[in-house]
PDB file of C-alpha atoms in Angstrom:
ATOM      1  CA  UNK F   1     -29.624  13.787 140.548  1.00 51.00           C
ATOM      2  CA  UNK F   2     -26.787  15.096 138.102  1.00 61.00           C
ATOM      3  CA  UNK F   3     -26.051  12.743 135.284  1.00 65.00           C
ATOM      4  CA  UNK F   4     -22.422  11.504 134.991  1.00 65.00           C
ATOM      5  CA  UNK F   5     -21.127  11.746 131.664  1.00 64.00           C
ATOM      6  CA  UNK F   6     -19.545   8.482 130.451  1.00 74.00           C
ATOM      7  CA  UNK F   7     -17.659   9.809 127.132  1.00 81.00           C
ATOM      8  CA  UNK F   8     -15.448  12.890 127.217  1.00 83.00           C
ATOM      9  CA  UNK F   9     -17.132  15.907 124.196  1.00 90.00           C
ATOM     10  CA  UNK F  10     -15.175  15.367 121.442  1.00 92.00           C
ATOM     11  CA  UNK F  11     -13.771  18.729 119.771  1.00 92.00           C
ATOM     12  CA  UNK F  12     -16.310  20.286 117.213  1.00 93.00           C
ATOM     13  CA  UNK F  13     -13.595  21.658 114.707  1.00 93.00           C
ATOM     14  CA  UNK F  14     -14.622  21.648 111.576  1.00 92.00           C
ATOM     15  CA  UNK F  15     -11.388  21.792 110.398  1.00 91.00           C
ATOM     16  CA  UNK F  16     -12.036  25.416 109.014  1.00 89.00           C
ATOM     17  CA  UNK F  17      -9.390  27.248 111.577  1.00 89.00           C
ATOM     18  CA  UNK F  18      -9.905  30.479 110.517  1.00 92.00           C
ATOM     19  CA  UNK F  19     -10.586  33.861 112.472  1.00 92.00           C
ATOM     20  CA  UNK F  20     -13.682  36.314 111.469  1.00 90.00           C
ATOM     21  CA  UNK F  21     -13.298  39.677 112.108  1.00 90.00           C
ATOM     22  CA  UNK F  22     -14.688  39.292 115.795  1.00 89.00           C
ATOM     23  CA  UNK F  23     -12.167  36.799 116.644  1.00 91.00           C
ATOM     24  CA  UNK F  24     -14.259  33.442 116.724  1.00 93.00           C
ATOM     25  CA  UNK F  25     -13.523  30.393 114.100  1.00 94.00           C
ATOM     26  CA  UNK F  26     -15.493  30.359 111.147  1.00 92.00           C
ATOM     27  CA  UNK F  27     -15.848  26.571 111.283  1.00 92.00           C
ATOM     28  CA  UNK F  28     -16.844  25.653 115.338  1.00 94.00           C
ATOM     29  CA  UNK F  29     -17.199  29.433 116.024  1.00 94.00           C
ATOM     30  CA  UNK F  30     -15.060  28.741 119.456  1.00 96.00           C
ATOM     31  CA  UNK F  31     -13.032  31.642 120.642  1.00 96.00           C
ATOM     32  CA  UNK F  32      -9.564  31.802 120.581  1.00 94.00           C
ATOM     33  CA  UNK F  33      -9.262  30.594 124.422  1.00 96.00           C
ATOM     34  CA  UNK F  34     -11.723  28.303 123.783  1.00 96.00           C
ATOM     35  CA  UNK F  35     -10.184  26.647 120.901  1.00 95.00           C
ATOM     36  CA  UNK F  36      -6.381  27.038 123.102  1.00 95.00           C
ATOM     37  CA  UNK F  37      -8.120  25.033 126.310  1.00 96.00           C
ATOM     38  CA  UNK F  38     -10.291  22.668 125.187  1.00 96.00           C
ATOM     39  CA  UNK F  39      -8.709  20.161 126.488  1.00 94.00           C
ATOM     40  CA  UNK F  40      -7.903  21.078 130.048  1.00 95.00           C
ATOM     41  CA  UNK F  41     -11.946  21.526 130.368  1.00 95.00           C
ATOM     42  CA  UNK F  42     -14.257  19.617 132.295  1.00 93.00           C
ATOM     43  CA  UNK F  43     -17.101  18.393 130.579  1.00 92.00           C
ATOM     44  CA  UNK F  44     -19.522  20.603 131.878  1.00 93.00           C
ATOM     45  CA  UNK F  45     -17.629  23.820 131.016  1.00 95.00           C
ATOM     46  CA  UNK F  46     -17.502  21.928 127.077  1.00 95.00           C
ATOM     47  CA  UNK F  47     -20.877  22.012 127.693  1.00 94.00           C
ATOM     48  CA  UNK F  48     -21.132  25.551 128.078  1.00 96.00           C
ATOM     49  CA  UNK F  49     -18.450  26.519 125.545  1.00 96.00           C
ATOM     50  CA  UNK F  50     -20.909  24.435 122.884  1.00 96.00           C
ATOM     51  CA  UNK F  51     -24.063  26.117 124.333  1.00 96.00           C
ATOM     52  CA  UNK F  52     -21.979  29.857 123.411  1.00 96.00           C
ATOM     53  CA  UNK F  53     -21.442  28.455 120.072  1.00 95.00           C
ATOM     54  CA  UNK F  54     -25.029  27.634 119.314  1.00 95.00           C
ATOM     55  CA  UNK F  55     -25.898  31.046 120.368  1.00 96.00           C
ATOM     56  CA  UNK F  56     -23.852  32.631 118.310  1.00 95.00           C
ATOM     57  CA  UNK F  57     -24.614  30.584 115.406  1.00 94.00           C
ATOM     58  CA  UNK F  58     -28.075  31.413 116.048  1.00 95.00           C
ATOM     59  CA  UNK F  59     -27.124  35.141 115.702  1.00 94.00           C
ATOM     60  CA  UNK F  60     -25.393  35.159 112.489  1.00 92.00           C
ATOM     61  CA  UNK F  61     -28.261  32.985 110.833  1.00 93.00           C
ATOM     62  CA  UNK F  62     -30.885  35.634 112.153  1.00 94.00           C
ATOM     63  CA  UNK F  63     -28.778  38.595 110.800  1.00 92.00           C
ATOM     64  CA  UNK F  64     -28.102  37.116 107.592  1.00 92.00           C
ATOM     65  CA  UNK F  65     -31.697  36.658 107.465  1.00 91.00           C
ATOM     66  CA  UNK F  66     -32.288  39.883 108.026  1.00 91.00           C
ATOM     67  CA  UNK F  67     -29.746  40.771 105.147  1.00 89.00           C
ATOM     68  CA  UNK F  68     -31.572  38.713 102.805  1.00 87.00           C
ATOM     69  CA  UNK F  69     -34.570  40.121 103.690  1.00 84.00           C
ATOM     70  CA  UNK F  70     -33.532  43.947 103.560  1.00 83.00           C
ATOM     71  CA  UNK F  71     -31.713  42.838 100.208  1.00 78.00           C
ATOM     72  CA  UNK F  72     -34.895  41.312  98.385  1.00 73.00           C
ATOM     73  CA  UNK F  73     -36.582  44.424  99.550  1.00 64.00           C
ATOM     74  CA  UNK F  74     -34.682  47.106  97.937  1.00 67.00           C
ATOM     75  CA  UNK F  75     -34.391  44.621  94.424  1.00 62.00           C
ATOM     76  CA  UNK F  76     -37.792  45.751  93.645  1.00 60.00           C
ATOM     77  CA  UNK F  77     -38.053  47.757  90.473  1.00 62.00           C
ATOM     78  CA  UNK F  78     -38.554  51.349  89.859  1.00 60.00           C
ATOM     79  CA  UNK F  79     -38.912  51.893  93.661  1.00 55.00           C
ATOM     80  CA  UNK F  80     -42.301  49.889  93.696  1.00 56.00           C
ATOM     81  CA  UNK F  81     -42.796  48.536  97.062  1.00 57.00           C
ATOM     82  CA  UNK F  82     -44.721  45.392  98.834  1.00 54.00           C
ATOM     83  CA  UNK F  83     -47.705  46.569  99.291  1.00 53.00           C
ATOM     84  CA  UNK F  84     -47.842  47.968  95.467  1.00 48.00           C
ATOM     85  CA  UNK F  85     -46.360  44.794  94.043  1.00 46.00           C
ATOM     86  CA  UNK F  86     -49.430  42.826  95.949  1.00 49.00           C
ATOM     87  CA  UNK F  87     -52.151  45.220  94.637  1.00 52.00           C
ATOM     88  CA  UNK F  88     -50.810  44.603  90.873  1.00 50.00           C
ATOM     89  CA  UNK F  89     -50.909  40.436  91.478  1.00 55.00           C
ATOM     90  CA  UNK F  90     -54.253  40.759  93.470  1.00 58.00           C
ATOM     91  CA  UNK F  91     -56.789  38.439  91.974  1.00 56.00           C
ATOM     92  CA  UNK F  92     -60.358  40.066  91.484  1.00 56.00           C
ATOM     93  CA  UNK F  93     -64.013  37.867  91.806  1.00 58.00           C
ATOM     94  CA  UNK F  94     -65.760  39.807  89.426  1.00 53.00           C
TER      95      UNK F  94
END
């Protein structure tokens, strides 16, 4: 049995209203025709619409992760790497 919604999904604008370069908001990160008819859509298609926005907010944290990570990789000095920076720390029993 399909649960009928009681409340209409409010808008999530942020109240950023501006484009990135692929054309979604930078605050709700709705597309253009999703920002123009949200409204005039039923509650499950708001559904969806906020569904597509968590993806895609779930893409731009992982590849600013991966950023980060390729960032704090090449900010070693002297072109040491990890595995060399691990060996210098290691701790010894003797």
């Amino acid at each position: 049995m399909e649960q009928i919604e009681l409340f209409t999904i409010e808008s999530p604008c942020r109240g950023v209203c501006e484009n990135s370069t692929k054309g979604f908001c930078k605050g709700c990160l709705r597309s253009r025709d999703e920002r123009f008819h949200w409204f005039s859509l039923s509650n499950e298609a708001r559904h969806q619409v906020l569904d597509l926005c968590q993806q895609r907010r779930m893409r731009l944290l992982k590849a600013r992760q991966e950023r980060l990570e390729a960032d704090s990789a090449k900010a070693l000095p002297y072109g040491m790497e990890d595995e060399l920076a691990a060996d210098l720390f290691e701790l010894t029993n003797d």
